[in-house]
């Protein structure tokens, strides 16, 4: 406020001086220097540092509890165990146990680390203060360290004000401030900030009037300075992974509360279809579905909105691209190629094929994962490669050439082939990753890719007629569901088999 008043007064003065015909240059220069000085002092004192505190008991707003966190049973249990040390601090001190100063939550974004920290604060009846690593990084040396001091001071002061005996400091993106020291090319700022954090943590004792626990979160534990992970600092590392199928169902149930779902929505099915989704993705999926239903003027969220929302969260927003008709035709054949191969590799695999531009793709085929899978056999990996290559093979069959649209597929296919080699599942047998000559690796990858290309060609060539039919339908309706695709495919295969049985020698159509 004061700033605005002074700025206004300054401008006024300048106008008066100008209209008075005076030489204003010296005055203007002085004002500029004063302004610059002010800016520097302001940022150095850390006044722009915002400490975000969550609504606490007594304040309005919902409180997060461990019941609001779906899946993640193991991390929850580990965290609860650790928190009992905080809740029973007196007994811990009496036994001479080293106090717990820090817990590190490690895992990908959106898996509920912030939620857990909030629930932890709630469980231990502590004040909750959060800051993110990037808030400590400044151009001016010393500012980050000062902010760290402020953060700890604020936590204690707030706890005292609210009559709490403990405080939890949540530090998100810990790797930004806690990266390995000496790695920032002469930039001492990070190092000072990290040192200050270590000093603050080492100074925490069980006899403090306000016991402080630091909860760090990162998805890159490997980047952290080892000093942070030493005993007495971030003692406990709790891994928070992407939720498994059961976890996803749990999270969906939590976020479906208060949303009117139609009877045709089966959350267990949604959980199955969303392998790789984080908690944040699942929350967003249900929210998007609700928005779509509202826009469509429906009273309830139906399976149709859920399907559309999965596509949106997975592939990104629909784009307003208008590909030319010949491009669209190519995309249609490409996706149908993927889909037919996917069905042959694993019947029932295809959820839907679309030619709607979304995110970076012009069209896509979505598969239904059979189940969460963490180990793969050579056969399964070969199958995945076949599905990836089938887009380009279909283009080749329909148009006689390929396009740039397959570059991403090839990249993934080559990566899978490399995985086969490194896992000792190729003709080379067990290999040492680092001692394998690049040309040998390259030749083996090529061999795998060539083999799969030939296999896919043999699948698709005799199915040219059904490819044409499915592509026509896809262009007309923009989307073909897995069931429709399977029916068409089964009919075509039955007709081919009948023809082969009826007129031996004449069918199946011989691959050219
Ligand atoms: P992180 O800190 O791991 O990046 P957040 O805790 O900020 O993730 O999660 C973001 C949002 O995603 C939450 O507000 C919540 O709506 C949803 N979410 C994430 N994980 C879960 C979970 N395990 N259970 C319920 N909701 C979750």
XYZ file of C-alpha atoms and ligand atoms in Angstrom:
539
model
C 0.000 0.000 0.000
C 2.746 2.372 1.074
C 4.591 1.429 -2.103
C 1.675 2.380 -4.346
C 1.208 5.715 -2.565
C 4.865 6.603 -2.939
C 4.886 5.554 -6.587
C 1.852 7.767 -7.240
C 3.415 10.713 -5.425
C 6.653 10.253 -7.371
C 4.866 10.246 -10.701
C 2.901 13.356 -9.691
C 6.069 15.176 -8.706
C 7.705 14.229 -11.987
C 4.788 15.680 -13.989
C 4.848 18.918 -11.953
C 8.585 19.267 -12.498
C 8.268 18.494 -16.199
C 5.476 20.987 -16.803
C 7.466 23.543 -14.776
C 10.183 23.301 -17.444
C 12.837 22.084 -15.010
C 15.658 19.662 -15.777
C 14.277 16.375 -14.355
C 17.101 14.015 -15.338
C 18.979 14.059 -12.001
C 15.737 13.564 -10.067
C 14.645 10.690 -12.314
C 18.005 8.955 -11.953
C 17.869 9.289 -8.181
C 14.356 7.835 -8.103
C 15.448 4.920 -10.263
C 18.385 4.125 -7.983
C 16.171 4.317 -4.902
C 13.666 1.966 -6.520
C 16.351 -0.576 -7.394
C 17.743 -0.459 -3.862
C 14.287 -1.011 -2.447
C 13.721 -4.004 -4.705
C 17.000 -5.626 -3.669
C 16.431 -5.138 0.054
C 12.892 -6.378 -0.308
C 13.862 -9.646 -1.993
C 16.876 -10.215 0.246
C 14.878 -9.911 3.421
C 12.736 -12.777 2.209
C 9.530 -10.830 2.398
C 8.266 -12.398 -0.801
C 8.516 -15.853 0.656
C 5.144 -17.320 1.126
C 4.580 -19.970 3.665
C 1.487 -21.881 2.828
C -0.297 -23.274 5.788
C -3.224 -25.611 5.564
C -6.462 -25.131 7.435
C -5.917 -26.433 10.895
C -8.211 -27.342 13.737
C -10.126 -24.274 14.617
C -9.810 -22.904 11.107
C -12.436 -23.493 8.452
C -11.989 -26.052 5.690
C -11.717 -29.810 5.369
C -9.015 -31.716 7.189
C -7.223 -34.512 5.414
C -7.127 -37.825 7.228
C -5.486 -41.102 6.295
C -8.933 -42.371 5.272
C -8.927 -39.863 2.421
C -5.896 -41.565 0.903
C -6.622 -44.555 -1.298
C -4.266 -47.502 -1.747
C -0.755 -46.851 -0.444
C -1.310 -49.170 2.506
C 2.382 -49.836 3.089
C 3.519 -46.186 3.026
C 0.576 -45.250 5.232
C 1.543 -47.887 7.781
C 5.188 -46.851 7.754
C 4.263 -43.223 8.192
C 1.879 -43.986 11.037
C 4.583 -45.952 12.812
C 6.971 -43.056 12.486
C 4.353 -40.633 13.712
C 3.876 -42.572 16.909
C 7.386 -41.455 17.774
C 6.154 -37.881 17.583
C 2.947 -38.540 19.477
C 4.747 -40.320 22.264
C 7.736 -38.027 22.380
C 8.040 -38.206 26.164
C 8.320 -41.971 26.237
C 10.729 -41.870 23.310
C 12.908 -39.382 25.199
C 12.733 -41.445 28.401
C 14.037 -44.474 26.529
C 16.899 -42.442 25.138
C 15.786 -43.044 21.547
C 17.212 -40.638 18.997
C 14.374 -38.315 17.989
C 12.924 -38.665 14.540
C 13.649 -35.457 12.666
C 12.794 -36.166 9.090
C 10.767 -38.522 6.910
C 11.259 -38.647 3.176
C 8.371 -39.553 0.891
C 9.802 -40.754 -2.403
C 7.707 -41.373 -5.483
C 6.253 -40.026 -8.727
C 4.111 -36.883 -8.780
C 0.438 -37.094 -7.935
C 0.678 -40.214 -5.794
C -0.552 -38.487 -2.646
C 2.648 -37.383 -0.909
C 1.236 -33.974 -0.012
C -1.984 -35.592 1.145
C 0.012 -37.912 3.384
C 1.965 -35.068 4.930
C -1.268 -33.230 5.656
C -2.870 -36.337 7.109
C 0.259 -36.856 9.217
C -0.004 -33.358 10.651
C -3.630 -33.973 11.403
C -2.941 -37.340 13.033
C -0.197 -35.948 15.263
C -2.256 -32.812 15.986
C 0.531 -30.617 14.639
C 0.736 -27.354 12.800
C 1.341 -27.901 9.060
C 3.540 -25.613 7.029
C 4.594 -26.345 3.498
C 7.115 -24.945 1.081
C 8.533 -26.113 -2.187
C 12.223 -26.523 -3.022
C 12.036 -24.000 -5.830
C 10.936 -21.281 -3.398
C 14.425 -21.325 -1.901
C 16.334 -20.754 -5.059
C 17.234 -17.117 -5.628
C 19.837 -15.208 -7.523
C 21.221 -13.582 -4.431
C 23.523 -15.575 -2.186
C 22.245 -16.095 1.295
C 18.553 -15.570 0.556
C 17.768 -19.290 0.404
C 19.484 -19.951 3.719
C 17.600 -17.066 5.271
C 14.341 -18.495 4.004
C 15.104 -21.869 5.528
C 15.674 -20.185 8.904
C 12.428 -18.283 8.506
C 10.515 -21.437 7.673
C 11.572 -23.165 10.868
C 10.939 -20.027 12.900
C 7.487 -19.588 11.375
C 6.601 -23.198 12.131
C 7.503 -22.760 15.810
C 5.734 -19.431 16.106
C 2.587 -20.705 14.493
C 2.532 -23.749 16.750
C 2.871 -21.563 19.819
C 0.130 -19.259 18.633
C -2.249 -22.166 18.094
C -1.224 -23.872 21.343
C 0.266 -26.960 19.629
C 3.265 -28.878 20.870
C 4.480 -29.984 17.448
C 4.831 -28.746 13.886
C 5.298 -30.501 10.574
C 7.248 -28.816 7.848
C 6.498 -30.233 4.404
C 9.247 -29.639 1.858
C 8.084 -30.522 -1.644
C 10.565 -30.887 -4.553
C 13.324 -31.514 -2.044
C 15.768 -32.345 -4.855
C 15.754 -28.710 -5.996
C 17.164 -27.502 -2.697
C 18.793 -30.704 -1.545
C 20.711 -31.704 -4.655
C 24.280 -32.917 -4.266
C 26.545 -30.116 -3.075
C 29.281 -28.868 -5.334
C 27.335 -29.808 -8.472
C 26.001 -26.433 -9.341
C 29.096 -25.167 -11.129
C 30.325 -22.572 -8.674
C 26.834 -21.586 -7.633
C 27.212 -21.468 -3.870
C 23.624 -20.443 -3.277
C 22.215 -23.978 -3.345
C 24.981 -25.207 -1.081
C 24.350 -22.538 1.522
C 20.647 -23.291 1.478
C 21.183 -26.997 1.891
C 23.727 -26.407 4.677
C 21.216 -24.263 6.488
C 18.592 -27.003 6.222
C 21.070 -29.498 7.681
C 21.909 -27.090 10.502
C 18.242 -26.557 11.303
C 17.527 -30.286 11.283
C 20.531 -31.123 13.438
C 19.352 -28.552 15.940
C 15.998 -30.255 16.518
C 15.804 -31.921 19.939
C 13.046 -33.786 21.757
C 13.170 -31.151 24.494
C 12.105 -28.276 22.261
C 8.875 -26.683 23.430
C 7.636 -27.209 19.869
C 8.823 -30.484 18.342
C 9.413 -30.103 14.638
C 9.286 -32.940 12.119
C 10.368 -32.325 8.549
C 8.585 -34.303 5.836
C 10.386 -34.139 2.525
C 8.956 -35.214 -0.826
C 10.852 -35.991 -4.002
C 10.642 -38.166 -7.080
C 14.419 -38.206 -7.464
C 16.030 -39.688 -4.361
C 19.100 -40.361 -6.497
C 19.739 -36.624 -6.873
C 19.730 -35.890 -3.145
C 22.889 -35.014 -1.300
C 23.861 -38.090 0.734
C 24.218 -35.857 3.797
C 20.432 -35.451 3.817
C 19.864 -39.178 4.143
C 22.272 -39.710 7.034
C 20.929 -40.965 10.374
C 19.385 -38.163 12.353
C 18.216 -36.330 9.237
C 15.843 -37.912 6.734
C 16.050 -41.169 8.623
C 13.128 -42.879 7.052
C 12.538 -43.146 3.373
C 8.964 -44.137 2.587
C 8.373 -45.169 -1.021
C 5.083 -43.994 -2.472
C 4.513 -45.750 -5.798
C 1.823 -45.532 -8.444
C -1.241 -47.344 -7.126
C -1.944 -50.945 -8.153
C -5.354 -52.058 -9.370
C -6.822 -52.387 -5.906
C -5.338 -49.062 -4.890
C -6.846 -47.427 -7.970
C -10.260 -48.818 -7.117
C -9.940 -47.479 -3.580
C -8.928 -44.022 -4.843
C -11.772 -44.017 -7.393
C -14.247 -44.897 -4.648
C -12.967 -42.027 -2.508
C -13.298 -39.492 -5.303
C -16.608 -40.870 -6.579
C -18.239 -39.875 -3.312
C -20.737 -37.147 -3.954
C -20.757 -37.775 -7.713
C -23.929 -39.271 -9.225
C -22.729 -42.340 -11.124
C -25.102 -44.157 -13.506
C -25.618 -47.908 -13.065
C -23.565 -48.713 -16.152
C -20.388 -47.362 -14.518
C -18.298 -50.113 -12.993
C -15.441 -48.610 -10.993
C -13.618 -51.967 -10.873
C -13.533 -51.891 -14.670
C -12.282 -48.301 -14.648
C -9.533 -49.334 -12.209
C -8.544 -52.129 -14.596
C -8.400 -49.771 -17.582
C -6.214 -47.182 -15.899
C -2.883 -48.944 -15.393
C -0.181 -46.353 -14.771
C -2.566 -43.637 -13.558
C -1.599 -41.793 -10.385
C -4.080 -40.736 -7.709
C -4.083 -37.257 -9.210
C -4.926 -38.708 -12.665
C -7.829 -40.684 -11.200
C -9.180 -37.665 -9.385
C -8.959 -35.676 -12.588
C -10.633 -38.478 -14.573
C -13.762 -38.446 -12.393
C -13.825 -34.675 -12.375
C -13.580 -34.500 -16.183
C -16.320 -37.114 -16.513
C -18.585 -35.056 -14.265
C -17.918 -31.927 -16.334
C -18.696 -33.815 -19.565
C -21.948 -35.131 -18.113
C -22.959 -31.662 -16.997
C -22.199 -30.193 -20.417
C -24.270 -32.914 -22.047
C -27.158 -31.982 -19.761
C -27.221 -35.357 -18.043
C -28.330 -36.020 -14.482
C -25.751 -38.750 -13.963
C -22.248 -39.624 -15.087
C -22.483 -42.549 -17.504
C -19.901 -45.006 -18.821
C -19.651 -42.893 -21.962
C -18.319 -39.859 -20.094
C -15.950 -42.068 -18.123
C -14.543 -43.522 -21.366
C -14.090 -40.092 -22.860
C -12.443 -38.831 -19.660
C -9.970 -41.734 -19.629
C -8.971 -40.849 -23.193
C -8.613 -37.223 -22.241
C -6.457 -37.851 -19.170
C -4.360 -40.406 -21.048
C -3.887 -38.609 -24.340
C -4.602 -34.958 -23.562
C -7.272 -32.526 -24.644
C -8.998 -32.974 -28.014
C -7.357 -30.755 -30.570
C -8.895 -28.605 -33.160
C -6.638 -29.952 -35.888
C -8.302 -30.627 -39.176
C -6.129 -33.186 -40.934
C -6.699 -33.521 -44.687
C -8.899 -36.409 -45.763
C -5.981 -38.417 -47.147
C -4.128 -37.929 -43.860
C -7.173 -39.043 -41.919
C -7.449 -42.166 -44.061
C -3.841 -42.970 -43.347
C -4.365 -42.480 -39.610
C -7.432 -44.742 -39.755
C -5.524 -47.616 -41.429
C -2.588 -47.096 -39.104
C -4.736 -47.391 -35.975
C -6.749 -50.307 -37.368
C -3.432 -52.056 -38.026
C -2.436 -51.615 -34.381
C -5.850 -52.818 -33.260
C -5.958 -55.996 -35.362
C -2.458 -56.952 -34.249
C -3.372 -56.258 -30.626
C -6.382 -58.584 -30.901
C -4.268 -61.328 -32.458
C -1.618 -60.997 -29.766
C -4.110 -60.924 -26.935
C -7.797 -61.453 -27.781
C -9.986 -58.890 -26.021
C -7.132 -56.381 -25.752
C -8.638 -53.464 -27.644
C -10.793 -51.010 -25.735
C -11.337 -48.552 -28.565
C -9.833 -47.062 -31.711
C -10.315 -43.387 -32.570
C -9.265 -40.865 -35.163
C -9.735 -37.811 -32.956
C -6.600 -35.672 -32.682
C -5.662 -35.466 -29.018
C -2.473 -34.258 -27.416
C 0.310 -35.075 -29.873
C -1.472 -37.970 -31.596
C -3.744 -37.770 -34.622
C -5.523 -40.954 -33.606
C -4.996 -43.768 -31.179
C -5.836 -47.269 -30.136
C -6.421 -47.817 -26.453
C -5.775 -51.250 -24.987
C -7.294 -52.754 -21.881
C -4.482 -54.097 -19.747
C -5.179 -57.700 -18.740
C -3.866 -57.016 -15.271
C -1.144 -54.981 -13.637
C 2.043 -56.585 -14.821
C 5.578 -56.169 -13.567
C 7.385 -59.037 -15.328
C 7.296 -59.889 -19.021
C 8.276 -62.981 -20.978
C 10.064 -62.791 -24.332
C 6.827 -63.798 -26.036
C 4.913 -60.926 -24.464
C 7.570 -58.408 -25.434
C 7.618 -59.740 -29.014
C 3.840 -59.344 -29.054
C 4.087 -55.722 -27.921
C 6.635 -55.019 -30.651
C 4.310 -56.571 -33.239
C 1.450 -54.311 -32.117
C 3.694 -51.246 -32.350
C 4.924 -52.104 -35.845
C 1.466 -52.946 -37.159
C 0.557 -49.279 -37.761
C 3.328 -48.814 -40.307
C 2.683 -52.222 -41.916
C -1.003 -51.355 -42.360
C -0.060 -48.061 -44.047
C 2.275 -49.967 -46.334
C -0.449 -52.437 -47.309
C -3.090 -49.780 -47.916
C -0.982 -47.027 -49.510
C 2.196 -48.742 -50.645
C 4.361 -46.543 -48.419
C 4.879 -45.412 -44.830
C 4.782 -41.958 -43.212
C 6.456 -40.040 -40.388
C 3.522 -41.041 -38.187
C 5.292 -44.249 -37.191
C 8.490 -42.700 -35.831
C 7.284 -42.867 -32.231
C 6.156 -46.491 -32.665
C 9.557 -47.479 -34.017
C 11.333 -45.794 -31.150
C 9.280 -47.741 -28.628
C 9.642 -50.985 -30.566
C 13.425 -50.610 -30.710
C 13.535 -49.868 -26.986
C 11.562 -53.058 -26.307
C 13.870 -55.065 -28.569
C 16.847 -53.693 -26.658
C 15.157 -54.744 -23.449
C 14.795 -58.277 -24.813
C 18.533 -58.380 -25.566
C 19.589 -56.934 -22.215
C 17.308 -59.278 -20.317
C 19.073 -62.227 -21.933
C 15.963 -63.226 -23.882
C 17.381 -62.925 -27.410
C 19.414 -65.314 -29.587
C 22.546 -63.870 -27.969
C 21.611 -65.419 -24.651
C 22.746 -63.775 -21.440
C 24.844 -60.712 -22.185
C 26.767 -58.131 -20.213
C 25.066 -54.846 -20.948
C 28.265 -52.781 -20.952
C 30.439 -55.227 -22.861
C 28.082 -55.801 -25.755
C 29.506 -54.308 -28.959
C 27.137 -51.661 -30.358
C 26.995 -53.282 -33.798
C 26.104 -56.666 -32.291
C 23.324 -55.040 -30.276
C 22.158 -53.161 -33.334
C 22.079 -56.305 -35.489
C 20.117 -58.233 -32.888
C 17.583 -55.424 -32.492
C 17.243 -55.294 -36.268
C 16.734 -59.046 -36.403
C 13.926 -58.867 -33.837
C 12.225 -55.938 -35.577
C 12.462 -57.581 -39.004
C 11.005 -60.809 -37.656
C 8.057 -59.000 -36.113
C 7.455 -56.917 -39.238
C 7.196 -60.118 -41.278
C 4.859 -61.688 -38.716
C 2.549 -58.662 -38.767
C 2.545 -58.529 -42.569
C 1.402 -62.146 -42.653
C -1.424 -61.244 -40.246
C -2.647 -58.117 -42.010
C -2.291 -58.914 -45.724
C -4.979 -61.610 -45.806
C -7.248 -59.310 -43.778
C -7.220 -56.452 -46.263
C -11.006 -56.547 -46.758
C -11.837 -56.257 -43.071
C -9.202 -53.528 -42.713
C -10.984 -51.559 -45.443
C -14.338 -52.036 -43.752
C -13.063 -51.030 -40.304
C -11.205 -48.000 -41.673
C -14.341 -46.848 -43.497
C -16.339 -47.171 -40.322
C -13.702 -45.386 -38.267
C -13.667 -42.440 -40.667
C -17.417 -42.257 -40.564
C -17.919 -42.614 -36.815
C -14.553 -41.336 -35.493
C -14.498 -44.168 -32.987
C -14.829 -47.952 -33.139
C -15.242 -49.808 -29.859
C -13.344 -52.994 -29.104
C -16.491 -55.143 -29.234
C -17.412 -53.961 -32.726
C -13.882 -54.541 -33.918
C -13.819 -58.068 -32.494
C -17.134 -58.941 -34.118
C -16.032 -57.731 -37.556
C -12.736 -59.503 -37.224
C -14.361 -62.782 -36.138
C -16.815 -62.614 -39.048
C -14.050 -62.002 -41.564
C -11.901 -64.798 -40.155
C -14.852 -67.224 -40.181
C -15.630 -66.348 -43.820
C -12.006 -66.878 -44.799
C -11.941 -70.236 -42.988
C -15.178 -71.325 -44.699
C -13.827 -70.312 -48.083
C -10.639 -72.258 -47.363
C -12.641 -75.336 -46.351
C -15.102 -75.030 -49.276
C -12.581 -74.527 -52.026
C -9.258 -76.025 -51.073
C -6.434 -74.432 -52.962
C -8.396 -71.267 -53.728
C -8.241 -69.646 -50.265
C -7.014 -68.170 -48.003
C -5.884 -65.293 -50.148
C -2.252 -66.046 -50.765
C 0.155 -63.433 -49.447
C 1.661 -61.720 -52.468
P 2.032 -35.500 -4.730
O 2.299 -34.665 -3.530
O 2.487 -36.928 -4.562
O 2.497 -34.933 -6.016
P -0.689 -34.904 -4.102
O -0.785 -35.423 -2.723
O -0.502 -33.430 -4.240
O 0.460 -35.651 -4.893
O -1.958 -35.382 -4.925
C -2.681 -34.515 -5.767
C -4.146 -34.874 -5.762
O -4.342 -36.160 -6.321
C -4.734 -34.960 -4.376
O -5.212 -33.732 -3.968
C -5.843 -35.980 -4.547
O -7.002 -35.387 -5.042
C -5.313 -36.901 -5.606
N -4.647 -38.087 -5.028
C -3.358 -38.451 -5.231
N -3.079 -39.611 -4.610
C -4.206 -39.991 -3.986
C -4.550 -41.121 -3.160
N -3.659 -42.067 -2.870
N -5.811 -41.197 -2.693
C -6.712 -40.238 -2.998
N -6.444 -39.168 -3.761
C -5.215 -39.033 -4.260
